[in-house]
Amino acid sequence: MSLSLGFLNAKLFFCLCVTFLKHHFTFSASNPTGLTLRAVLDDSPGSPLYLIENLTIAERIERLIKVTNARANYLSLVSNCDARIHPDNIPMPITREGLFYVVEFAIGSQHHKVKLLMDTGGGLIWTQCVPCKTCFPQNLPIFNPSASATYARLPCDHPLCKGPGDRYTCFDGFCVYNVHYTGGASTRGTASMETFHFSIDQSEIESFKNVIFGCSDDSSDIFFKNTDISGIFGLSMSPDSMMIQFSSFIHSRFSYCLVPFADAIPRPLVLRFGEDIPQLPPDVRTTSFVQSPTNHFYYLELWGISVAGHRLPFSQSTFQYRANGKGGCFIDSGALFTQIDASTVGINAYAAVMQVFASYYESKSLRRTTSRGFELCYERPPNYDDFASLTFHFNGADYTVAGEYVNLISPDIFCVAIIKGTYATMLGAWQQQNKRLIYDVGMGALQFADENCVNDVP
């Protein structure tokens, strides 16, 4: 048997990163209050998916799952205040750096080039700075704030550092941060302000002053080390994220539509903001975001789950966010595969869901096979396509994933592409294929509808 995952080589991780290399992007802003970003997918030897077709079945699946697990370990930011910028235009072309989509732009009076992971789960915008206490290796030069005439440290009397809901702490007269992630990763540094320079085209640069960002000089266990990426470009609902700082321009909305992974090479990713988001069809569904007291992920109120139309007997409280910081359900384009929480109170939700999948495929007399990483894999008979669907029953809206996008499928084997979650349930990118998704922070809701994403062009 051969699990043919070669089609995944060049675009599996939708962790959005921002890049300014002119030969890699197309920028469109025909609407003065909107923005369209077009990302061209290019592969690199540094990617964990590079030449994946040369690996064994077990090695391929194990590598893909490591991508999702690394993402889960990265998430869990500590989390209030308002820091807004009012630009006329924000060009942010995005390309791929290995597994990640990155934003490349310049900072400071010296126009120092940086590449930051553009992340729907991240808040603080940060990059490494010298002098370093403990910096992870990166390919591009590290930013030197002392060489920039426009650099400034954030003072302690800034609302983000002082008052109710402050995000930073004061030390020696300046704001500092200490961010810890699950899995042991962390970054520390000085909350700062700097000028960000974005390329509009080959001859024009747009600059924005006093953007709040983190100057990190002490980081550990960062999962994108040894790449060009030097930090994070956050898109969450955190007050220091790009989404909030630039909210007046983009109307606090962004959208994407993931072309099916099997068809996507070499199709670009289109990330849309504000009025450049297409009008939704009449059958669009809307579910409200749920605020967390400790972070700014896009949490959703998940009431239940169905497999192949069979609704499991979960109570509405099964997936609630818990006082210990665990639980809840959030959507994250940076997670490759969906994770279902195995630590839910009273019932192991992951085990219960996988049992229904197992019963479904056993009723089809399919032969079970093994694979490192995924719990359920089966031999696929010729022309078999009776794959079980998956429905997330959110408050006010059912999110149904067709069977072909629930599973990782090859001609002679397939696996249920769901991973055991250790602290929360995450709706990952694999189960977002051919969906128009709009994150509307102003409305406080996620909107979605089925769409043929191959038609989503700039």
CSV table of C-alpha atoms in Angstrom, one decimal:
chain,number,residue,atom,x,y,z
A,1,MET,CA,0.0,0.0,0.0
A,2,SER,CA,1.1,3.5,-0.7
A,3,LEU,CA,-0.3,6.6,1.0
A,4,SER,CA,0.2,9.1,-1.8
A,5,LEU,CA,0.7,12.4,0.0
A,6,GLY,CA,2.9,13.9,-2.6
A,7,PHE,CA,0.1,16.4,-3.4
A,8,LEU,CA,0.6,17.9,0.1
A,9,ASN,CA,4.2,18.8,-0.8
A,10,ALA,CA,4.1,22.6,-0.9
A,11,LYS,CA,1.2,23.9,1.1
A,12,LEU,CA,-0.1,22.1,4.1
A,13,PHE,CA,0.2,24.6,6.9
A,14,PHE,CA,-2.1,27.6,6.9
A,15,CYS,CA,-0.4,29.4,9.7
A,16,LEU,CA,-0.4,32.7,7.8
A,17,CYS,CA,3.0,34.5,7.7
A,18,VAL,CA,3.7,37.9,6.0
A,19,THR,CA,6.4,38.5,3.3
A,20,PHE,CA,7.4,41.5,1.2
A,21,LEU,CA,9.4,39.8,-1.5
A,22,LYS,CA,8.0,41.5,-4.6
A,23,HIS,CA,8.4,38.6,-6.9
A,24,HIS,CA,6.2,36.5,-4.6
A,25,PHE,CA,3.0,38.5,-4.2
A,26,THR,CA,0.2,40.4,-5.8
A,27,PHE,CA,-1.5,43.2,-3.8
A,28,SER,CA,-5.0,44.5,-4.6
A,29,ALA,CA,-6.8,47.4,-2.9
A,30,SER,CA,-9.4,48.6,-5.4
A,31,ASN,CA,-11.7,49.3,-2.5
A,32,PRO,CA,-10.4,52.1,-0.2
A,33,THR,CA,-11.6,50.3,2.9
A,34,GLY,CA,-10.6,46.8,1.9
A,35,LEU,CA,-7.5,44.8,1.2
A,36,THR,CA,-6.7,41.6,-0.7
A,37,LEU,CA,-3.5,39.6,-0.2
A,38,ARG,CA,-2.4,37.0,-2.6
A,39,ALA,CA,0.1,34.4,-1.4
A,40,VAL,CA,2.1,32.3,-3.8
A,41,LEU,CA,3.0,28.9,-2.5
A,42,ASP,CA,6.6,28.0,-2.9
A,43,ASP,CA,8.4,25.0,-1.4
A,44,SER,CA,11.8,25.0,0.3
A,45,PRO,CA,14.2,22.3,1.6
A,46,GLY,CA,13.6,23.7,5.1
A,47,SER,CA,10.0,22.6,5.1
A,48,PRO,CA,9.0,19.5,7.1
A,49,LEU,CA,7.0,18.6,4.0
A,50,TYR,CA,9.9,18.9,1.5
A,51,LEU,CA,10.1,15.8,-0.7
A,52,ILE,CA,7.5,14.2,1.5
A,53,GLU,CA,6.6,11.7,-1.3
A,54,ASN,CA,10.0,10.0,-0.7
A,55,LEU,CA,9.1,9.1,2.8
A,56,THR,CA,7.4,5.9,4.0
A,57,ILE,CA,3.7,5.9,4.9
A,58,ALA,CA,4.4,6.0,8.6
A,59,GLU,CA,7.0,8.8,8.2
A,60,ARG,CA,4.6,10.9,6.1
A,61,ILE,CA,1.7,10.7,8.6
A,62,GLU,CA,4.0,11.2,11.6
A,63,ARG,CA,5.5,14.3,10.0
A,64,LEU,CA,2.1,15.9,9.2
A,65,ILE,CA,0.9,15.2,12.7
A,66,LYS,CA,4.0,16.8,14.2
A,67,VAL,CA,3.0,20.0,12.4
A,68,THR,CA,-0.4,20.1,14.1
A,69,ASN,CA,1.0,19.1,17.5
A,70,ALA,CA,3.7,21.8,17.3
A,71,ARG,CA,0.9,24.2,16.6
A,72,ALA,CA,-1.0,23.1,19.6
A,73,ASN,CA,2.0,23.4,21.8
A,74,TYR,CA,2.7,26.9,20.4
A,75,LEU,CA,-0.8,28.2,21.4
A,76,SER,CA,-1.9,29.4,24.8
A,77,LEU,CA,-0.9,33.0,25.1
A,78,VAL,CA,-1.6,34.9,28.3
A,79,SER,CA,-3.7,37.7,27.7
A,80,ASN,CA,-6.5,44.5,27.4
A,81,CYS,CA,-6.5,48.2,26.3
A,82,ASP,CA,-6.6,49.9,23.0
A,83,ALA,CA,-3.8,50.7,20.6
A,84,ARG,CA,-5.1,51.7,17.2
A,85,ILE,CA,-3.6,53.0,14.0
A,86,HIS,CA,-5.6,54.8,11.4
A,87,PRO,CA,-3.9,54.2,8.0
A,88,ASP,CA,-5.4,54.9,4.6
A,89,ASN,CA,-4.0,51.6,3.2
A,90,ILE,CA,-2.2,48.5,4.5
A,91,PRO,CA,-0.5,46.4,1.9
A,92,MET,CA,0.5,43.0,3.4
A,93,PRO,CA,1.5,40.5,0.8
A,94,ILE,CA,2.0,37.0,2.2
A,95,THR,CA,4.2,34.2,1.0
A,96,ARG,CA,5.2,30.8,2.4
A,97,GLU,CA,8.4,30.1,4.3
A,98,GLY,CA,8.7,26.4,4.6
A,99,LEU,CA,5.5,25.3,6.3
A,100,PHE,CA,4.4,28.8,7.2
A,101,TYR,CA,2.8,31.7,5.6
A,102,VAL,CA,4.8,34.8,6.5
A,103,VAL,CA,4.7,38.5,6.3
A,104,GLU,CA,7.8,40.3,5.2
A,105,PHE,CA,8.2,44.0,5.8
A,106,ALA,CA,10.7,46.5,7.1
A,107,ILE,CA,11.0,48.2,10.5
A,108,GLY,CA,12.8,51.2,11.8
A,109,SER,CA,14.7,54.1,10.2
A,110,GLN,CA,17.2,51.6,8.7
A,111,HIS,CA,14.3,49.7,7.0
A,112,HIS,CA,15.5,46.4,8.6
A,113,LYS,CA,13.8,43.4,6.9
A,114,VAL,CA,11.8,41.0,9.0
A,115,LYS,CA,9.6,38.0,8.3
A,116,LEU,CA,6.9,37.3,10.9
A,117,LEU,CA,4.6,34.4,11.3
A,118,MET,CA,1.1,35.8,10.6
A,119,ASP,CA,-1.1,34.0,13.1
A,120,THR,CA,-4.8,34.0,13.8
A,121,GLY,CA,-4.1,32.6,17.2
A,122,GLY,CA,-1.4,35.2,18.2
A,123,GLY,CA,-1.7,38.6,19.7
A,124,LEU,CA,1.5,40.4,20.4
A,125,ILE,CA,3.5,41.4,17.3
A,126,TRP,CA,7.2,40.6,18.1
A,127,THR,CA,10.6,40.1,16.6
A,128,GLN,CA,13.9,39.2,18.0
A,129,CYS,CA,16.2,42.1,19.0
A,130,VAL,CA,19.9,42.6,19.9
A,131,PRO,CA,21.5,42.5,22.3
A,132,CYS,CA,20.3,39.0,23.0
A,133,LYS,CA,20.2,37.2,26.3
A,134,THR,CA,19.0,34.0,24.7
A,135,CYS,CA,17.9,34.2,21.1
A,136,PHE,CA,17.0,31.3,18.8
A,137,PRO,CA,18.9,31.0,15.5
A,138,GLN,CA,17.3,32.8,12.6
A,139,ASN,CA,18.6,33.1,9.0
A,140,LEU,CA,18.0,36.9,8.6
A,141,PRO,CA,20.0,39.5,10.7
A,142,ILE,CA,18.4,40.2,14.1
A,143,PHE,CA,16.9,43.7,14.5
A,144,ASN,CA,19.1,46.2,16.4
A,145,PRO,CA,16.8,48.9,17.9
A,146,SER,CA,19.8,51.1,18.8
A,147,ALA,CA,20.5,51.6,15.1
A,148,SER,CA,17.0,53.0,14.5
A,149,ALA,CA,16.1,56.7,15.0
A,150,THR,CA,12.4,55.9,15.2
A,151,TYR,CA,12.5,53.2,17.9
A,152,ALA,CA,11.1,53.9,21.3
A,153,ARG,CA,10.3,51.9,24.4
A,154,LEU,CA,6.8,51.9,25.7
A,155,PRO,CA,6.6,53.9,28.9
A,156,CYS,CA,5.1,52.6,32.0
A,157,ASP,CA,2.2,55.1,32.0
A,158,HIS,CA,0.9,53.6,28.7
A,159,PRO,CA,-2.5,52.0,29.1
A,160,LEU,CA,-1.2,48.6,28.0
A,161,CYS,CA,1.2,48.7,30.9
A,162,LYS,CA,-0.8,50.5,33.6
A,163,GLY,CA,-4.4,50.2,34.7
A,164,PRO,CA,-7.2,47.6,34.6
A,165,GLY,CA,-6.5,44.7,32.2
A,166,ASP,CA,-2.9,45.8,31.5
A,167,ARG,CA,-0.9,43.3,29.4
A,168,TYR,CA,2.6,44.2,30.3
A,169,THR,CA,4.5,45.0,33.5
A,170,CYS,CA,6.7,47.9,34.5
A,171,PHE,CA,10.4,47.2,35.1
A,172,ASP,CA,13.0,50.0,35.5
A,173,GLY,CA,10.7,52.5,34.0
A,174,PHE,CA,9.7,50.6,30.9
A,175,CYS,CA,7.1,48.0,29.9
A,176,VAL,CA,8.2,44.5,29.6
A,177,TYR,CA,6.4,41.2,28.7
A,178,ASN,CA,6.9,37.6,29.5
A,179,VAL,CA,4.8,35.3,27.2
A,180,HIS,CA,4.6,31.6,27.9
A,181,TYR,CA,3.2,29.0,25.5
A,182,THR,CA,2.0,25.5,26.1
A,183,GLY,CA,4.8,23.0,25.4
A,184,GLY,CA,7.4,25.1,27.1
A,185,ALA,CA,8.0,27.8,24.5
A,186,SER,CA,8.4,31.4,25.8
A,187,THR,CA,9.6,34.9,24.8
A,188,ARG,CA,10.5,37.9,26.9
A,189,GLY,CA,11.5,41.4,26.0
A,190,THR,CA,10.6,45.1,26.0
A,191,ALA,CA,7.2,46.4,24.8
A,192,SER,CA,8.2,49.0,22.2
A,193,MET,CA,7.0,51.3,19.4
A,194,GLU,CA,8.5,51.5,15.9
A,195,THR,CA,7.7,52.5,12.3
A,196,PHE,CA,6.6,49.7,10.1
A,197,HIS,CA,7.3,50.0,6.3
A,198,PHE,CA,5.1,48.0,3.9
A,199,SER,CA,5.8,47.8,0.1
A,200,ILE,CA,2.8,48.8,-2.0
A,201,ASP,CA,4.6,48.1,-5.3
A,202,GLN,CA,8.1,48.2,-6.7
A,203,SER,CA,8.4,52.0,-6.3
A,204,GLU,CA,6.2,52.9,-3.3
A,205,ILE,CA,6.5,52.2,0.4
A,206,GLU,CA,3.8,53.0,3.0
A,207,SER,CA,5.0,53.7,6.5
A,208,PHE,CA,3.1,53.6,9.8
A,209,LYS,CA,4.5,55.2,12.9
A,210,ASN,CA,4.2,54.1,16.5
A,211,VAL,CA,3.2,50.5,15.9
A,212,ILE,CA,3.3,48.7,19.2
A,213,PHE,CA,5.4,45.6,19.1
A,214,GLY,CA,7.6,43.4,21.2
A,215,CYS,CA,11.4,43.5,21.1
A,216,SER,CA,12.3,40.0,22.3
A,217,ASP,CA,15.8,39.3,23.6
A,218,ASP,CA,15.1,36.1,25.5
A,219,SER,CA,13.3,33.2,23.9
A,220,SER,CA,13.3,29.5,24.3
A,221,ASP,CA,11.8,26.4,22.5
A,222,ILE,CA,10.5,28.4,19.6
A,223,PHE,CA,9.3,26.0,16.9
A,224,PHE,CA,10.2,28.1,13.9
A,225,LYS,CA,13.9,28.4,14.7
A,226,ASN,CA,16.5,28.0,12.0
A,227,THR,CA,14.3,29.8,9.4
A,228,ASP,CA,14.0,33.3,8.2
A,229,ILE,CA,11.1,33.9,10.7
A,230,SER,CA,12.0,36.1,13.6
A,231,GLY,CA,8.7,36.4,15.5
A,232,ILE,CA,4.9,36.6,15.3
A,233,PHE,CA,2.5,38.9,13.5
A,234,GLY,CA,-0.7,38.4,15.5
A,235,LEU,CA,-4.3,38.5,14.1
A,236,SER,CA,-6.2,37.5,17.3
A,237,MET,CA,-8.6,39.7,19.3
A,238,SER,CA,-5.8,40.8,21.6
A,239,PRO,CA,-5.5,44.6,22.0
A,240,ASP,CA,-1.9,44.6,20.8
A,241,SER,CA,-2.6,42.5,17.7
A,242,MET,CA,-2.6,43.7,14.1
A,243,MET,CA,-6.4,43.1,14.0
A,244,ILE,CA,-7.0,45.6,16.8
A,245,GLN,CA,-4.3,48.2,16.1
A,246,PHE,CA,-5.4,48.5,12.5
A,247,SER,CA,-9.1,47.8,13.1
A,248,SER,CA,-10.5,51.2,11.9
A,249,PHE,CA,-9.2,50.5,8.4
A,250,ILE,CA,-10.0,46.9,8.0
A,251,HIS,CA,-13.4,47.1,9.8
A,252,SER,CA,-12.2,44.4,12.2
A,253,ARG,CA,-12.9,41.7,9.5
A,254,PHE,CA,-10.7,39.3,7.6
A,255,SER,CA,-11.6,36.3,5.5
A,256,TYR,CA,-10.1,33.4,3.6
A,257,CYS,CA,-11.3,30.4,1.6
A,258,LEU,CA,-9.1,27.3,1.5
A,259,VAL,CA,-8.8,25.6,-1.8
A,260,PRO,CA,-8.9,21.8,-1.2
A,261,PHE,CA,-5.4,20.6,-0.4
A,262,ALA,CA,-5.4,18.0,-3.1
A,263,ASP,CA,-6.0,20.6,-5.8
A,264,ALA,CA,-4.2,23.6,-4.4
A,265,ILE,CA,-0.7,23.4,-5.9
A,266,PRO,CA,0.3,25.9,-7.1
A,267,ARG,CA,-2.8,28.0,-6.4
A,268,PRO,CA,-2.2,31.0,-4.2
A,269,LEU,CA,-3.9,31.9,-0.9
A,270,VAL,CA,-6.1,35.0,-0.9
A,271,LEU,CA,-6.5,36.7,2.4
A,272,ARG,CA,-9.1,39.5,2.4
A,273,PHE,CA,-9.8,42.3,4.7
A,274,GLY,CA,-12.7,44.8,5.2
A,275,GLU,CA,-14.8,45.7,2.2
A,276,ASP,CA,-12.8,43.3,-0.1
A,277,ILE,CA,-14.5,40.4,1.5
A,278,PRO,CA,-17.1,39.0,-1.0
A,279,GLN,CA,-20.8,39.2,-0.3
A,280,LEU,CA,-22.0,36.0,1.4
A,281,PRO,CA,-24.7,33.8,0.0
A,282,PRO,CA,-28.2,33.7,1.6
A,283,ASP,CA,-27.4,30.5,3.4
A,284,VAL,CA,-24.5,32.0,5.4
A,285,ARG,CA,-24.4,30.8,9.0
A,286,THR,CA,-23.3,32.9,12.0
A,287,THR,CA,-22.1,31.9,15.4
A,288,SER,CA,-20.8,34.2,18.1
A,289,PHE,CA,-17.3,34.3,19.5
A,290,VAL,CA,-17.0,33.4,23.2
A,291,GLN,CA,-14.6,35.6,25.2
A,292,SER,CA,-12.0,33.8,27.3
A,293,PRO,CA,-10.8,35.5,30.5
A,294,THR,CA,-7.2,34.4,29.8
A,295,ASN,CA,-6.5,34.7,26.1
A,296,HIS,CA,-7.9,36.1,22.8
A,297,PHE,CA,-8.3,33.1,20.6
A,298,TYR,CA,-11.4,32.8,18.4
A,299,TYR,CA,-13.4,30.6,20.8
A,300,LEU,CA,-16.8,29.3,19.7
A,301,GLU,CA,-19.7,27.9,21.7
A,302,LEU,CA,-19.7,24.2,20.7
A,303,TRP,CA,-22.8,22.4,21.8
A,304,GLY,CA,-22.3,19.0,20.2
A,305,ILE,CA,-20.7,16.9,17.5
A,306,SER,CA,-22.3,14.5,14.9
A,307,VAL,CA,-20.5,11.8,12.8
A,308,ALA,CA,-22.3,10.7,9.6
A,309,GLY,CA,-25.5,12.3,10.8
A,310,HIS,CA,-25.4,10.6,14.2
A,311,ARG,CA,-25.3,13.1,17.1
A,312,LEU,CA,-23.3,12.0,20.1
A,313,PRO,CA,-24.9,12.4,23.5
A,314,PHE,CA,-22.7,15.3,24.7
A,315,SER,CA,-24.2,17.9,27.0
A,316,GLN,CA,-23.9,21.6,26.1
A,317,SER,CA,-21.4,22.0,28.9
A,318,THR,CA,-19.0,19.3,27.6
A,319,PHE,CA,-17.0,21.7,25.5
A,320,GLN,CA,-17.2,24.7,27.8
A,321,TYR,CA,-14.1,26.7,28.7
A,322,ARG,CA,-13.2,25.7,32.2
A,323,ALA,CA,-11.9,27.7,35.2
A,324,ASN,CA,-8.5,25.9,35.0
A,325,GLY,CA,-7.9,27.4,31.5
A,326,LYS,CA,-8.6,24.2,29.7
A,327,GLY,CA,-11.5,23.2,27.5
A,328,GLY,CA,-13.5,25.2,25.0
A,329,CYS,CA,-13.4,25.1,21.3
A,330,PHE,CA,-11.6,27.6,19.0
A,331,ILE,CA,-11.0,27.9,15.2
A,332,ASP,CA,-7.4,28.2,14.1
A,333,SER,CA,-6.2,28.3,10.6
A,334,GLY,CA,-2.7,27.6,11.9
A,335,ALA,CA,-3.6,24.1,13.1
A,336,LEU,CA,-3.4,21.6,10.2
A,337,PHE,CA,-5.7,18.9,11.6
A,338,THR,CA,-8.7,19.3,13.9
A,339,GLN,CA,-8.1,18.2,17.5
A,340,ILE,CA,-10.9,17.0,19.8
A,341,ASP,CA,-10.4,17.4,23.5
A,342,ALA,CA,-9.7,14.2,25.4
A,343,SER,CA,-9.8,16.0,28.8
A,344,THR,CA,-13.5,16.9,28.8
A,345,VAL,CA,-15.3,16.5,32.1
A,346,GLY,CA,-17.4,13.4,32.5
A,347,ILE,CA,-16.6,11.9,29.1
A,348,ASN,CA,-13.6,11.6,26.8
A,349,ALA,CA,-15.0,13.5,23.9
A,350,TYR,CA,-12.2,12.5,21.5
A,351,ALA,CA,-12.6,8.8,22.3
A,352,ALA,CA,-16.4,9.0,21.9
A,353,VAL,CA,-16.1,10.6,18.5
A,354,MET,CA,-13.5,8.2,17.3
A,355,GLN,CA,-15.7,5.3,18.4
A,356,VAL,CA,-18.5,6.4,16.2
A,357,PHE,CA,-16.1,6.7,13.2
A,358,ALA,CA,-14.9,3.2,14.0
A,359,SER,CA,-18.4,1.8,14.1
A,360,TYR,CA,-19.3,3.6,10.9
A,361,TYR,CA,-16.4,2.1,8.9
A,362,GLU,CA,-16.8,-1.3,10.5
A,363,SER,CA,-20.4,-1.3,9.3
A,364,LYS,CA,-18.9,-0.9,5.8
A,365,SER,CA,-16.7,-4.0,6.3
A,366,LEU,CA,-13.6,-2.1,5.8
A,367,ARG,CA,-10.3,-3.5,6.9
A,368,ARG,CA,-8.4,-1.6,9.6
A,369,THR,CA,-4.7,-0.8,9.1
A,370,THR,CA,-2.2,1.0,11.2
A,371,SER,CA,-0.3,4.2,10.9
A,372,ARG,CA,1.8,6.2,13.3
A,373,GLY,CA,-0.1,9.2,14.5
A,374,PHE,CA,-3.7,8.8,13.4
A,375,GLU,CA,-5.8,6.4,15.4
A,376,LEU,CA,-8.1,5.2,12.7
A,377,CYS,CA,-6.8,4.2,9.3
A,378,TYR,CA,-8.4,1.8,6.8
A,379,GLU,CA,-7.6,0.1,3.5
A,380,ARG,CA,-9.6,1.7,0.8
A,381,PRO,CA,-11.4,-0.5,-1.7
A,382,PRO,CA,-11.3,0.6,-5.4
A,383,ASN,CA,-13.6,3.6,-6.0
A,384,TYR,CA,-14.7,3.7,-2.3
A,385,ASP,CA,-15.9,7.2,-1.4
A,386,ASP,CA,-18.5,6.6,1.3
A,387,PHE,CA,-16.7,8.7,3.9
A,388,ALA,CA,-18.4,9.8,7.1
A,389,SER,CA,-19.1,13.5,7.5
A,390,LEU,CA,-18.4,15.6,10.6
A,391,THR,CA,-20.7,18.3,12.1
A,392,PHE,CA,-19.8,20.8,14.8
A,393,HIS,CA,-23.1,22.0,16.3
A,394,PHE,CA,-22.2,25.6,17.3
A,395,ASN,CA,-24.6,28.0,19.0
A,396,GLY,CA,-26.9,29.1,16.2
A,397,ALA,CA,-25.1,27.3,13.4
A,398,ASP,CA,-24.2,23.8,12.2
A,399,TYR,CA,-20.7,23.5,10.6
A,400,THR,CA,-20.7,20.4,8.5
A,401,VAL,CA,-17.6,19.0,6.9
A,402,ALA,CA,-18.0,16.7,3.9
A,403,GLY,CA,-16.4,13.3,4.4
A,404,GLU,CA,-13.8,13.9,1.8
A,405,TYR,CA,-12.4,16.8,3.9
A,406,VAL,CA,-12.7,14.9,7.2
A,407,ASN,CA,-10.3,12.2,6.1
A,408,LEU,CA,-6.8,12.1,4.7
A,409,ILE,CA,-7.4,10.0,1.6
A,410,SER,CA,-5.1,8.2,-0.9
A,411,PRO,CA,-6.1,5.6,-3.6
A,412,ASP,CA,-5.6,2.6,-1.3
A,413,ILE,CA,-5.7,3.9,2.3
A,414,PHE,CA,-7.4,6.6,4.3
A,415,CYS,CA,-7.2,7.9,7.8
A,416,VAL,CA,-9.7,9.9,9.9
A,417,ALA,CA,-7.7,13.2,10.1
A,418,ILE,CA,-8.5,14.1,13.7
A,419,ILE,CA,-6.0,14.2,16.6
A,420,LYS,CA,-6.4,13.8,20.3
A,421,GLY,CA,-6.4,17.2,22.0
A,422,THR,CA,-4.8,17.6,25.4
A,423,TYR,CA,-6.4,20.8,26.6
A,424,ALA,CA,-9.0,22.1,24.1
A,425,THR,CA,-10.8,21.4,20.9
A,426,MET,CA,-9.4,23.1,17.8
A,427,LEU,CA,-11.1,23.3,14.4
A,428,GLY,CA,-8.1,23.0,12.0
A,429,ALA,CA,-7.4,23.9,8.4
A,430,TRP,CA,-8.0,20.5,7.0
A,431,GLN,CA,-11.6,20.7,8.0
A,432,GLN,CA,-11.9,24.2,6.6
A,433,GLN,CA,-11.5,23.3,3.0
A,434,ASN,CA,-14.0,24.8,0.5
A,435,LYS,CA,-15.5,27.0,3.2
A,436,ARG,CA,-15.7,30.8,3.1
A,437,LEU,CA,-14.7,31.9,6.6
A,438,ILE,CA,-15.1,35.4,7.9
A,439,TYR,CA,-13.7,36.5,11.3
A,440,ASP,CA,-15.8,39.5,12.1
A,441,VAL,CA,-14.5,41.0,15.4
A,442,GLY,CA,-16.8,44.0,15.1
A,443,MET,CA,-19.9,41.7,14.9
A,444,GLY,CA,-18.3,39.4,17.5
A,445,ALA,CA,-19.0,36.4,15.3
A,446,LEU,CA,-17.7,33.8,12.8
A,447,GLN,CA,-19.6,33.6,9.5
A,448,PHE,CA,-19.2,30.7,7.2
A,449,ALA,CA,-20.7,29.1,4.0
A,450,ASP,CA,-19.8,26.4,1.6
A,451,GLU,CA,-17.9,27.8,-1.4
A,452,ASN,CA,-15.9,26.5,-4.4
A,453,CYS,CA,-12.6,28.1,-3.2
A,454,VAL,CA,-10.9,27.6,-6.5
A,455,ASN,CA,-12.9,30.5,-7.8
A,456,ASP,CA,-11.6,32.9,-5.1
A,457,VAL,CA,-9.1,34.9,-7.1
A,458,PRO,CA,-7.8,38.5,-6.5
